[in-house]
Coordinates of C-alpha atoms in Angstrom, one line a residue:
Chain A
M2 CA -127.3 -147.8 -68.5
S3 CA -130.5 -146.2 -67.6
Y4 CA -132.0 -147.3 -71.1
G5 CA -131.5 -151.0 -69.5
Y6 CA -134.7 -150.2 -67.6
V7 CA -136.5 -148.6 -70.3
A8 CA -135.6 -151.6 -72.8
L9 CA -136.8 -154.0 -69.8
A10 CA -140.2 -152.3 -69.5
A11 CA -140.4 -151.9 -73.5
V12 CA -140.4 -155.6 -73.7
L13 CA -142.8 -156.3 -71.0
L14 CA -145.1 -153.9 -72.9
I15 CA -144.7 -155.6 -76.2
C16 CA -145.2 -158.9 -74.5
V17 CA -148.5 -158.1 -72.9
I18 CA -150.0 -155.1 -75.2
A19 CA -148.2 -155.1 -78.6
L20 CA -148.0 -158.7 -79.2
P21 CA -151.5 -159.7 -78.4
L22 CA -153.0 -156.9 -80.0
A23 CA -151.2 -157.7 -83.2
V24 CA -152.2 -161.4 -82.7
A25 CA -155.8 -160.3 -82.5
L26 CA -155.7 -157.8 -85.1
V27 CA -154.3 -160.5 -87.6
G28 CA -156.4 -163.4 -86.2
G29 CA -159.2 -161.1 -86.8
A30 CA -158.5 -159.9 -89.9
T31 CA -160.5 -161.8 -92.1
H32 CA -163.3 -161.3 -90.1
Y33 CA -163.6 -157.7 -90.1
G34 CA -166.1 -157.9 -93.1
E35 CA -168.4 -159.8 -91.1
V36 CA -168.8 -157.3 -88.4
F37 CA -170.4 -154.5 -90.7
S38 CA -172.9 -157.2 -91.7
D39 CA -173.9 -158.6 -88.1
R40 CA -177.6 -157.8 -87.8
E41 CA -177.4 -158.9 -84.2
L42 CA -174.2 -156.1 -83.7
G43 CA -176.6 -153.4 -84.7
K44 CA -179.3 -154.6 -82.5
V45 CA -177.1 -155.0 -79.5
A46 CA -175.3 -151.5 -80.4
F47 CA -178.7 -149.5 -80.2
N48 CA -179.3 -151.0 -76.6
T49 CA -175.9 -149.8 -75.8
A50 CA -176.1 -146.5 -77.5
A51 CA -179.3 -146.2 -75.1
F52 CA -178.5 -147.4 -72.4
A53 CA -175.2 -145.1 -72.4
F54 CA -177.2 -142.0 -73.4
A55 CA -180.0 -142.5 -70.6
S56 CA -177.4 -143.5 -68.1
V57 CA -174.5 -140.9 -68.8
S58 CA -177.1 -137.9 -69.0
L59 CA -178.9 -138.8 -65.9
E60 CA -175.6 -139.1 -63.9
M61 CA -174.1 -136.1 -65.5
C62 CA -177.3 -133.8 -64.2
L63 CA -177.4 -135.5 -60.8
G64 CA -173.6 -135.6 -60.0
L65 CA -174.0 -131.7 -60.8
L66 CA -176.8 -131.2 -58.6
F67 CA -175.0 -133.0 -55.7
A68 CA -171.4 -131.5 -56.5
I69 CA -173.2 -128.1 -55.9
V70 CA -175.0 -129.4 -52.8
L71 CA -171.9 -131.1 -51.4
H72 CA -169.8 -127.7 -52.2
Q73 CA -172.0 -125.5 -50.0
T74 CA -170.4 -125.1 -46.4
F75 CA -173.0 -127.4 -43.8
L76 CA -172.7 -129.2 -40.6
L77 CA -171.2 -132.6 -40.9
R78 CA -170.2 -132.0 -44.5
G79 CA -167.0 -134.5 -44.4
I80 CA -169.5 -137.1 -43.2
V81 CA -172.2 -136.6 -45.8
R82 CA -169.6 -136.5 -48.5
A83 CA -168.4 -139.6 -47.4
I84 CA -171.6 -141.6 -47.4
A85 CA -172.3 -139.9 -50.7
L86 CA -169.4 -142.0 -52.5
I87 CA -170.6 -145.3 -50.7
P88 CA -172.3 -146.7 -53.8
W89 CA -169.3 -146.0 -56.0
A90 CA -166.9 -147.9 -53.5
L91 CA -169.1 -150.8 -53.5
P92 CA -168.3 -153.8 -56.0
T93 CA -170.3 -153.8 -58.9
A94 CA -171.4 -157.5 -59.3
V95 CA -172.5 -157.3 -55.4
M96 CA -174.8 -154.0 -55.8
A97 CA -176.1 -155.4 -58.9
M98 CA -177.4 -158.6 -57.0
S99 CA -178.9 -156.5 -54.5
W100 CA -180.7 -154.3 -57.2
K101 CA -181.8 -157.6 -58.4
W102 CA -183.8 -158.5 -55.5
I103 CA -184.9 -155.2 -54.7
F104 CA -186.8 -155.7 -58.3
N105 CA -187.5 -159.3 -57.9
D106 CA -191.3 -159.4 -58.7
S107 CA -192.4 -161.6 -55.6
Y108 CA -190.1 -160.2 -53.0
G109 CA -188.6 -157.2 -54.2
V110 CA -188.8 -154.0 -52.4
A111 CA -189.5 -152.0 -55.5
N112 CA -192.7 -153.8 -55.8
D113 CA -193.7 -153.6 -52.3
L114 CA -193.2 -149.8 -51.9
A115 CA -195.2 -149.4 -55.3
I116 CA -198.2 -151.5 -53.7
R117 CA -198.2 -149.9 -50.8
L118 CA -198.1 -146.5 -52.1
S119 CA -201.0 -147.9 -54.4
L120 CA -199.2 -147.1 -57.7
V121 CA -199.5 -150.5 -58.9
G122 CA -202.2 -153.2 -57.9
H123 CA -200.2 -156.3 -58.2
G124 CA -196.5 -156.9 -58.7
I125 CA -194.6 -156.3 -61.6
A126 CA -192.0 -158.6 -63.0
W127 CA -189.5 -155.4 -63.6
L128 CA -186.8 -157.5 -64.9
G129 CA -189.1 -159.8 -67.0
R130 CA -190.2 -156.7 -69.5
P131 CA -188.2 -155.1 -71.7
G132 CA -188.9 -151.3 -70.9
A133 CA -189.1 -151.9 -67.2
A134 CA -185.7 -153.9 -67.4
F135 CA -184.0 -151.1 -69.5
A136 CA -185.2 -148.8 -66.5
A137 CA -184.1 -150.9 -64.1
I138 CA -180.5 -151.2 -65.4
V139 CA -180.1 -147.5 -65.8
L140 CA -181.5 -146.7 -62.4
A141 CA -179.2 -149.2 -60.9
D142 CA -176.2 -147.7 -62.8
V143 CA -177.1 -144.0 -62.0
W144 CA -177.4 -145.0 -58.6
K145 CA -173.9 -146.6 -58.6
T146 CA -171.8 -144.0 -60.6
T147 CA -173.4 -140.6 -59.9
P148 CA -170.9 -140.3 -57.0
F149 CA -168.0 -140.8 -59.3
V150 CA -169.3 -137.7 -61.5
T151 CA -170.3 -135.7 -58.3
I152 CA -166.6 -136.3 -57.0
I153 CA -165.0 -134.7 -60.1
L154 CA -167.0 -132.4 -60.7
L155 CA -166.8 -131.3 -56.8
A156 CA -163.1 -131.2 -57.2
G157 CA -163.7 -129.0 -60.2
L158 CA -166.0 -126.3 -58.0
Q159 CA -163.4 -126.3 -55.4
S160 CA -160.9 -125.3 -58.0
I161 CA -162.7 -122.2 -59.0
P162 CA -161.5 -119.0 -57.0
R163 CA -164.2 -117.6 -54.6
D164 CA -163.2 -114.2 -56.0
L165 CA -165.0 -114.6 -58.9
Y166 CA -168.2 -115.2 -57.5
D167 CA -167.6 -112.1 -55.8
A168 CA -166.4 -109.9 -58.7
M169 CA -169.7 -111.4 -60.6
S170 CA -171.9 -110.2 -58.0
I171 CA -170.7 -107.1 -57.8
D172 CA -170.8 -106.8 -61.5
G173 CA -174.5 -107.3 -61.3
A174 CA -175.2 -111.2 -61.7
G175 CA -177.7 -112.8 -59.4
P176 CA -177.3 -116.8 -58.7
L177 CA -178.2 -118.1 -61.7
Q178 CA -176.3 -115.7 -64.0
R179 CA -173.3 -116.6 -61.7
F180 CA -173.9 -120.4 -62.4
R181 CA -174.1 -119.6 -66.1
L182 CA -171.3 -117.1 -66.7
V183 CA -168.8 -118.5 -63.8
T184 CA -169.6 -122.2 -62.7
L185 CA -170.6 -123.8 -66.1
P186 CA -167.7 -122.2 -68.1
L187 CA -164.8 -123.1 -65.3
L188 CA -166.5 -126.6 -64.8
R189 CA -166.1 -127.3 -68.6
P190 CA -162.7 -129.4 -68.2
S191 CA -164.3 -131.2 -65.2
I192 CA -167.3 -132.1 -67.2
A193 CA -165.3 -133.2 -70.2
L194 CA -163.6 -135.5 -67.9
A195 CA -166.3 -136.9 -66.3
L196 CA -168.1 -137.2 -69.6
T197 CA -165.0 -139.3 -71.4
F198 CA -164.7 -141.7 -68.1
R199 CA -168.4 -142.0 -67.8
L200 CA -169.1 -142.6 -71.7
I201 CA -166.2 -145.3 -72.0
Q202 CA -167.5 -147.2 -69.0
A203 CA -171.2 -147.0 -70.1
I204 CA -170.4 -148.4 -73.4
G205 CA -168.5 -151.2 -72.0
I206 CA -171.2 -152.2 -69.3
F207 CA -171.1 -155.9 -68.7
D208 CA -171.2 -156.9 -65.1
L209 CA -174.3 -155.1 -63.8
V210 CA -176.3 -156.2 -66.9
R211 CA -174.6 -159.9 -66.6
V212 CA -176.1 -160.1 -63.1
M213 CA -179.3 -158.2 -63.0
T214 CA -180.8 -159.6 -66.3
G215 CA -178.2 -161.4 -68.5
G216 CA -179.1 -159.5 -71.2
G217 CA -182.7 -160.4 -71.3
P218 CA -185.9 -160.4 -71.5
A219 CA -185.4 -161.6 -75.2
D220 CA -182.0 -159.8 -75.6
S221 CA -183.7 -156.5 -74.7
T222 CA -180.8 -155.3 -72.3
K223 CA -178.1 -157.1 -74.0
T224 CA -174.9 -155.0 -74.5
V225 CA -172.2 -155.0 -76.8
A226 CA -169.8 -156.5 -74.1
L227 CA -172.4 -159.1 -73.4
Y228 CA -172.8 -159.9 -77.0
I229 CA -169.0 -160.1 -77.2
Y230 CA -168.8 -162.5 -74.6
D231 CA -171.5 -165.0 -76.2
V232 CA -169.7 -164.9 -79.3
L233 CA -166.0 -165.7 -77.7
I234 CA -167.7 -168.1 -74.9
S235 CA -170.9 -169.4 -75.8
Y236 CA -170.6 -169.4 -79.8
G237 CA -167.2 -170.0 -79.5
M238 CA -165.9 -168.0 -82.0
P239 CA -162.4 -166.4 -80.8
E240 CA -161.6 -164.8 -84.2
Y241 CA -164.7 -163.1 -84.6
G242 CA -164.6 -161.9 -81.1
A243 CA -161.2 -160.4 -81.7
A244 CA -162.5 -158.7 -84.7
L245 CA -165.5 -157.4 -82.6
T246 CA -163.6 -156.3 -79.8
G247 CA -161.2 -154.3 -82.2
V248 CA -164.0 -152.4 -83.8
V249 CA -165.9 -151.6 -80.8
A250 CA -162.8 -150.7 -78.8
L251 CA -162.1 -148.0 -81.6
A252 CA -165.6 -146.9 -81.8
T253 CA -165.7 -146.3 -77.8
F254 CA -162.7 -144.2 -78.0
L255 CA -164.2 -142.5 -80.9
V256 CA -167.4 -141.5 -79.2
A257 CA -165.7 -140.9 -75.9
A258 CA -163.0 -138.5 -77.3
T259 CA -165.8 -136.6 -79.8
F260 CA -167.7 -136.2 -76.6
G261 CA -165.1 -135.3 -74.6
A262 CA -163.5 -132.5 -76.7
L263 CA -167.4 -131.0 -77.2
A264 CA -167.6 -130.8 -73.7
R265 CA -164.0 -129.1 -73.2
G266 CA -164.9 -127.0 -76.0
R267 CA -164.0 -123.4 -75.7
A268 CA -162.0 -124.1 -72.5
R269 CA -159.0 -125.2 -74.8
A270 CA -158.5 -121.9 -76.4
Chain B
M26 CA -165.1 -105.6 -35.8
S27 CA -167.1 -103.2 -34.2
G28 CA -167.6 -99.5 -33.6
V29 CA -166.2 -98.6 -36.9
T30 CA -167.2 -95.4 -38.4
L31 CA -166.0 -94.3 -41.7
D32 CA -166.9 -91.5 -44.0
V33 CA -165.5 -91.2 -47.8
P34 CA -166.1 -87.7 -48.8
D35 CA -167.6 -87.8 -52.3
G36 CA -164.6 -87.7 -55.0
E37 CA -161.9 -88.3 -52.3
I38 CA -159.6 -91.3 -51.7
L39 CA -159.9 -93.0 -48.3
T40 CA -157.3 -95.6 -47.3
V41 CA -157.8 -98.2 -44.7
L42 CA -154.1 -99.0 -43.5
G43 CA -153.5 -101.6 -41.0
P44 CA -151.8 -105.2 -40.7
S45 CA -152.9 -108.4 -42.2
G46 CA -156.0 -110.0 -40.1
C47 CA -157.1 -106.4 -39.1
G48 CA -160.5 -106.7 -40.7
K49 CA -159.8 -103.9 -43.3
S50 CA -160.8 -106.8 -46.2
T51 CA -163.8 -107.6 -44.2
L52 CA -164.6 -103.7 -44.0
L53 CA -164.4 -103.8 -47.4
R54 CA -166.4 -106.9 -48.3
L55 CA -169.3 -105.3 -45.9
V56 CA -169.3 -102.5 -48.1
A57 CA -169.5 -104.0 -51.0
G58 CA -172.5 -106.3 -49.9
L59 CA -170.6 -109.7 -50.2
D60 CA -170.8 -110.2 -46.2
R61 CA -173.6 -108.8 -44.1
P62 CA -173.0 -106.8 -40.8
D63 CA -174.5 -108.0 -37.7
S64 CA -175.3 -104.4 -36.8
G65 CA -174.9 -100.6 -38.3
E66 CA -175.7 -99.5 -41.5
I67 CA -174.2 -98.7 -44.5
T68 CA -174.8 -96.0 -47.0
I69 CA -173.8 -94.8 -50.5
G70 CA -174.5 -91.8 -52.1
G71 CA -176.8 -90.8 -49.3
E72 CA -178.8 -93.9 -49.5
D73 CA -178.8 -97.0 -47.3
V74 CA -177.8 -99.8 -48.8
T75 CA -177.2 -102.2 -45.9
G76 CA -180.0 -105.0 -46.9
R77 CA -179.3 -104.5 -50.5
E78 CA -177.6 -107.0 -52.7
P79 CA -173.8 -106.2 -54.3
K80 CA -175.3 -105.9 -57.5
D81 CA -177.7 -103.0 -56.5
R82 CA -175.2 -101.1 -54.7
D83 CA -173.6 -99.3 -57.8
V84 CA -170.2 -100.1 -56.2
A85 CA -167.4 -101.4 -58.2
M86 CA -164.1 -103.6 -56.6
V87 CA -160.7 -104.4 -57.7
F88 CA -159.4 -107.7 -55.9
Q89 CA -155.9 -108.4 -54.9
S90 CA -156.3 -111.5 -57.0
Y91 CA -157.6 -109.3 -59.8
A92 CA -160.3 -111.9 -60.1
L93 CA -160.7 -111.7 -63.9
Y94 CA -162.8 -114.4 -65.4
P95 CA -160.4 -116.7 -66.8
H96 CA -162.4 -118.0 -69.8
M97 CA -163.5 -114.4 -71.2
K98 CA -161.3 -112.4 -73.3
I99 CA -160.4 -108.8 -71.9
F100 CA -163.0 -107.2 -73.8
E101 CA -165.7 -109.4 -72.1
N102 CA -164.4 -109.1 -68.9
I103 CA -164.8 -105.5 -69.1
A104 CA -168.0 -105.5 -70.8
V105 CA -169.7 -108.2 -68.5
A106 CA -171.2 -105.8 -66.4
L107 CA -172.8 -103.5 -69.0
R108 CA -174.1 -106.5 -70.6
L109 CA -175.7 -107.4 -67.3
R110 CA -177.2 -104.3 -67.0
R111 CA -178.6 -104.7 -70.5
L112 CA -177.2 -101.6 -72.2
P113 CA -177.2 -101.3 -75.9
R114 CA -174.5 -103.4 -77.9
E115 CA -173.1 -99.8 -79.0
E116 CA -172.8 -97.8 -75.7
V117 CA -171.1 -101.2 -74.5
G118 CA -168.5 -101.1 -77.1
C119 CA -168.1 -97.5 -76.9
R120 CA -167.8 -97.7 -72.9
V121 CA -165.1 -100.6 -73.1
A122 CA -163.1 -98.9 -75.7
K123 CA -163.2 -95.7 -73.8
A124 CA -161.9 -97.4 -70.4
A125 CA -159.3 -99.6 -72.2
E126 CA -158.1 -96.3 -73.7
M127 CA -157.7 -94.6 -70.4
L128 CA -155.7 -97.6 -69.0
G129 CA -154.1 -98.3 -72.2
I130 CA -155.0 -101.6 -72.8
S131 CA -156.5 -101.0 -76.1
G132 CA -154.4 -103.4 -77.8
L133 CA -155.1 -106.0 -75.4
L134 CA -158.9 -106.6 -75.6
G135 CA -159.0 -109.5 -77.7
R136 CA -156.7 -111.6 -75.2
Y137 CA -157.2 -114.1 -72.6
P138 CA -156.2 -112.9 -69.0
R139 CA -153.3 -115.6 -68.9
Q140 CA -152.0 -114.2 -71.9
L141 CA -151.3 -110.9 -69.8
S142 CA -148.8 -109.9 -67.7
G143 CA -149.3 -109.3 -63.8
G144 CA -149.0 -105.3 -64.7
E145 CA -151.7 -105.5 -67.7
R146 CA -153.9 -107.7 -65.7
Q147 CA -154.4 -105.0 -63.0
R148 CA -154.9 -102.5 -65.4
A149 CA -157.6 -104.9 -67.0
A150 CA -159.4 -105.3 -63.6
L151 CA -159.4 -101.3 -63.2
A152 CA -160.8 -100.8 -66.2
R153 CA -163.4 -103.4 -65.4
A154 CA -164.2 -101.0 -62.4
I155 CA -164.3 -97.9 -64.2
V156 CA -166.1 -98.7 -67.1
R157 CA -169.1 -99.1 -64.7
D158 CA -168.6 -95.4 -63.6
P159 CA -170.0 -96.4 -60.2
K160 CA -170.9 -94.4 -57.1
A161 CA -168.0 -95.8 -55.3
F162 CA -164.6 -97.7 -55.9
L163 CA -163.4 -100.3 -53.6
L164 CA -160.0 -101.6 -54.0
D165 CA -158.3 -104.3 -51.9
E166 CA -154.6 -104.2 -52.0
P167 CA -154.6 -103.7 -55.5
L168 CA -150.9 -103.3 -56.1
S169 CA -149.8 -106.4 -53.9
N170 CA -149.0 -108.5 -56.9
L171 CA -146.9 -106.1 -58.9
D172 CA -143.1 -105.6 -58.5
A173 CA -141.8 -102.7 -56.7
L174 CA -141.5 -100.5 -60.1
Q175 CA -144.5 -101.3 -61.3
R176 CA -146.0 -100.4 -58.1
E177 CA -144.6 -97.1 -57.9
R178 CA -145.6 -96.3 -61.2
T179 CA -149.3 -97.6 -61.1
R180 CA -149.5 -96.1 -57.7
A181 CA -149.0 -92.7 -59.4
E182 CA -151.2 -93.3 -62.1
L183 CA -153.8 -94.6 -59.9
K184 CA -153.9 -91.3 -58.1
T185 CA -154.1 -89.4 -61.5
L186 CA -157.1 -91.2 -62.9
F187 CA -158.9 -91.3 -59.7
K188 CA -158.7 -87.8 -59.7
E189 CA -159.4 -87.3 -63.1
I190 CA -162.7 -89.3 -62.9
R191 CA -163.4 -87.6 -59.5
A192 CA -163.8 -91.2 -58.0
T193 CA -165.1 -91.7 -54.6
V194 CA -162.5 -94.4 -53.3
L195 CA -162.0 -97.0 -50.5
Y196 CA -158.7 -98.2 -50.8
V197 CA -157.7 -101.1 -48.6
T198 CA -153.7 -101.7 -48.0
H199 CA -150.9 -103.0 -45.2
D200 CA -148.5 -100.7 -47.4
Q201 CA -148.2 -97.5 -45.6
I202 CA -146.4 -95.8 -48.4
E203 CA -149.3 -96.8 -50.9
A204 CA -151.6 -95.0 -47.9
M205 CA -149.4 -92.0 -47.6
T206 CA -149.1 -91.0 -51.0
L207 CA -152.6 -91.9 -52.6
S208 CA -154.9 -90.8 -49.4
D209 CA -156.9 -87.8 -49.2
Q210 CA -157.9 -89.2 -45.8
M211 CA -156.4 -92.4 -44.2
A212 CA -157.8 -94.5 -41.4
V213 CA -155.3 -96.4 -39.4
M214 CA -157.0 -100.0 -38.5
R215 CA -156.2 -102.8 -35.9
S216 CA -158.3 -105.4 -34.5
G217 CA -161.5 -104.5 -36.2
Q218 CA -161.4 -101.2 -34.9
I219 CA -160.3 -97.7 -36.4
E220 CA -157.4 -96.1 -34.5
Q221 CA -156.9 -92.9 -36.2
V222 CA -158.7 -91.1 -39.2
G223 CA -156.6 -88.0 -41.0
K224 CA -154.9 -86.6 -43.5
P225 CA -151.8 -88.8 -44.1
E226 CA -149.4 -85.8 -42.6
E227 CA -151.7 -85.2 -40.1
I228 CA -151.5 -88.8 -38.6
Y229 CA -148.1 -88.9 -39.6
A230 CA -147.3 -85.8 -37.4
R231 CA -149.5 -86.4 -34.6
P232 CA -150.5 -90.1 -33.8
T233 CA -153.1 -90.3 -31.4
T234 CA -152.3 -93.9 -30.2
F235 CA -148.9 -95.8 -29.4
F236 CA -150.3 -98.6 -32.2
V237 CA -150.5 -95.8 -35.1
A238 CA -147.2 -94.3 -33.8
G239 CA -145.2 -97.6 -34.4
F240 CA -147.2 -98.2 -37.6
V241 CA -146.9 -95.1 -39.6
G242 CA -143.7 -94.3 -40.8
S243 CA -140.8 -96.1 -42.3
P244 CA -138.3 -96.3 -40.6
Q245 CA -140.3 -97.1 -37.6
M246 CA -140.6 -94.7 -34.8
N247 CA -137.9 -95.0 -31.7
L248 CA -140.3 -96.2 -28.8
L249 CA -138.6 -95.5 -25.6
P250 CA -139.5 -95.9 -21.9
G251 CA -141.5 -92.8 -20.9
D252 CA -139.3 -92.1 -17.9
L253 CA -136.9 -90.6 -20.0
F254 CA -138.8 -87.6 -19.8
P255 CA -140.7 -85.9 -16.7
G256 CA -144.1 -85.7 -17.0
G257 CA -145.6 -89.3 -16.3
A258 CA -146.1 -90.8 -19.6
H259 CA -145.6 -94.6 -20.1
T260 CA -144.0 -94.5 -23.4
V261 CA -142.2 -91.9 -25.6
G262 CA -141.9 -91.9 -29.6
I263 CA -139.3 -90.1 -31.4
R264 CA -139.0 -90.4 -35.4
P265 CA -135.5 -91.3 -36.7
E266 CA -135.4 -88.2 -38.6
D267 CA -136.0 -86.0 -35.1
I268 CA -133.0 -87.8 -33.5
L269 CA -130.5 -84.8 -32.9
L270 CA -127.0 -85.6 -33.4
A271 CA -124.9 -82.8 -32.1
P272 CA -121.2 -82.5 -30.5
E273 CA -123.0 -80.8 -27.5
G274 CA -125.3 -83.7 -27.2
P275 CA -125.6 -85.2 -23.5
M276 CA -125.8 -88.7 -24.2
E277 CA -122.8 -90.7 -25.8
M278 CA -124.4 -93.8 -27.9
G279 CA -122.0 -96.4 -29.9
V280 CA -123.0 -96.9 -33.6
V281 CA -124.0 -100.4 -33.8
L282 CA -125.1 -100.1 -37.6
R283 CA -124.8 -98.1 -40.3
E284 CA -127.5 -98.6 -43.4
S285 CA -127.1 -96.8 -46.4
L286 CA -130.8 -95.8 -47.8
G287 CA -129.3 -93.6 -50.6
S288 CA -129.4 -89.9 -49.7
Q289 CA -129.8 -90.8 -46.0
V290 CA -128.0 -93.5 -43.7
L291 CA -129.7 -94.9 -40.9
L292 CA -127.8 -95.5 -38.0
S293 CA -128.2 -98.1 -35.0
L294 CA -127.1 -96.6 -31.9
R295 CA -126.9 -98.4 -28.5
G296 CA -126.0 -97.0 -24.9
G297 CA -126.8 -96.0 -21.5
G298 CA -129.5 -98.6 -21.6
L299 CA -131.2 -97.4 -24.8
E300 CA -131.4 -98.4 -28.4
L301 CA -132.1 -96.0 -31.2
K302 CA -132.3 -95.4 -35.0
A303 CA -131.6 -92.2 -36.2
L304 CA -131.6 -91.1 -39.7
V305 CA -128.9 -88.7 -41.1
P306 CA -127.9 -87.1 -44.4
A307 CA -125.6 -89.6 -46.5
G308 CA -122.6 -87.1 -46.3
R309 CA -122.2 -87.4 -42.7
P310 CA -118.9 -88.9 -42.0
A311 CA -118.7 -92.3 -40.0
A312 CA -118.1 -92.2 -36.6
E313 CA -117.8 -95.0 -33.7
N314 CA -119.5 -92.9 -31.4
E315 CA -122.2 -90.2 -31.5
R316 CA -123.7 -87.6 -29.3
V317 CA -127.2 -87.6 -29.3
R318 CA -129.7 -85.2 -28.0
L319 CA -133.7 -86.2 -27.5
D320 CA -135.9 -83.0 -27.9
P321 CA -139.2 -83.3 -26.1
A322 CA -140.7 -80.8 -28.6
R323 CA -140.6 -83.5 -31.2
A324 CA -141.1 -86.6 -29.1
H325 CA -144.9 -88.3 -29.0
F326 CA -146.2 -89.1 -25.5
F327 CA -148.2 -91.9 -24.7
S328 CA -150.2 -93.2 -21.8
A329 CA -150.1 -96.8 -20.5
D330 CA -153.4 -97.6 -22.3
G331 CA -151.6 -96.4 -25.5
R332 CA -153.3 -93.1 -26.0
R333 CA -151.9 -89.7 -26.7
I334 CA -150.9 -87.5 -24.1
D335 CA -151.0 -83.9 -25.7
S336 CA -149.4 -81.7 -23.2
P337 CA -147.3 -83.6 -20.4
S338 CA -145.8 -81.0 -18.0
I339 CA -142.2 -81.4 -19.3
S340 CA -139.8 -79.2 -18.7
S341 CA -138.2 -77.5 -22.0
S342 CA -134.6 -78.4 -21.0
A343 CA -133.6 -81.8 -22.5
V344 CA -133.2 -84.5 -20.3
T345 CA -130.4 -86.6 -20.3
R346 CA -129.4 -90.0 -19.7
K347 CA -127.1 -89.0 -16.8
G348 CA -130.4 -87.2 -15.3
R349 CA -132.5 -90.4 -16.0
D350 CA -129.7 -92.4 -14.2
G351 CA -129.8 -90.1 -11.0
H352 CA -133.2 -91.3 -10.2

């Protein structure tokens, strides 16, 4: 009797996951060879890796810093914690539009500030220069997703018993040693979790880049997801797109799992 | 907490006994340096440590939760304090081994805390404290997470251990049996104030306040209206073992309940507007009624503000219920 319900769910899963996956794998089967000789893929993979490395490492560092600050007791802590989450709660496309305006060369806030502070003499076309465009995208992503890392690490910090810090103080540790000997090791599971999620999201980044630069200038910010979109929609090659997606998904999984496991490290013992 | 003055003599165990929330844990945290006092001073081994960090006070603490570092093996847990003091590796190994041996956990050094039983963790926490050879030990309810049997055994072992290493110990507990059995000196605390300090047997024999009278001793002392005896006391306390049951007793009371404690029986008695508990030998035959005599020489008298009255003008003759009714 109860198996009936499971069967229903199983049929549903087969229809929406297993069948499309099988079709994609079989359909793309003849194209897997092409994936590994695709020069453009190599280029966008490099862009994606650079973006993921830059944004995720900045987010992890800032997220840890913010989590530690928000873990302290201070006036209006609840409100400050809520405010800190706002960037993450915004829809990416909307906040990407805002950042695009901020970095607009003629009427953006970024140039206005830079000129007033005399950092530059005239406006910079932030999104029109390869290096600057990359930096702008990283900055926007860090602004948006640091709160996500913060909240996971804050939850991790809150789960560390106060007694352990007291015991470590009495054992002779100062604040830095307590951080190294208590906080960091006990935070490892949370760090691993945040890192895994962030890597998967960063490697698959699409909407932010699509809105801010469209992959430009000259494909310098084009990520793997944007490339797959082009292959599928612009170039009209669904089978190659399927093969590409399969390989990228597997690679994403491997990278995230590897780094996640490294971060978790000894905590598994 | 205010007006608390306590002195733990070298090599002695002083327990602080009190109900939960009385400030005894705060007292311990102040001595450890985990919390700072608004005023007053704390000296350890003759040195004023009031302004010092916990690490510069040379004290070791055992927590109720044990506070073992979950990501470190037991060896590391015990060694970490020595490593933080940059002791040479051989000495660290040697001292950890010795501490572990004293507590019988030599075989567990390679394990993580979660792989240990409650009793083993407790020993590991103690080993971490004694390995430092600190000037003072601070223990915060260290036995309360153990089952009754383990607690009794560990209690005795603790006392032996501390006497062996001549430790100066400040021990906080809400368990009066622990306090009575472990202490050289015992302090009873209530609402942030010390009610009485003294040897356990002194406190038991001569509680100086009404609160101490009711808090120390199990089963609890009978606390009765002061007008049972002349002399103007507000309250009279008589321990259950000091209630005399005798055929010539002037008061007749009904036995409401018999609770066997093994070698003794605790009787709940009711009659003449009073309720009493009396502790009698187990051999005493059960009866529906008992005749009771209250001996003023075995009673404790307290004034309305809860202080002990040492020599109320009481006639030596026992007062009867009838006498009281005659008022």
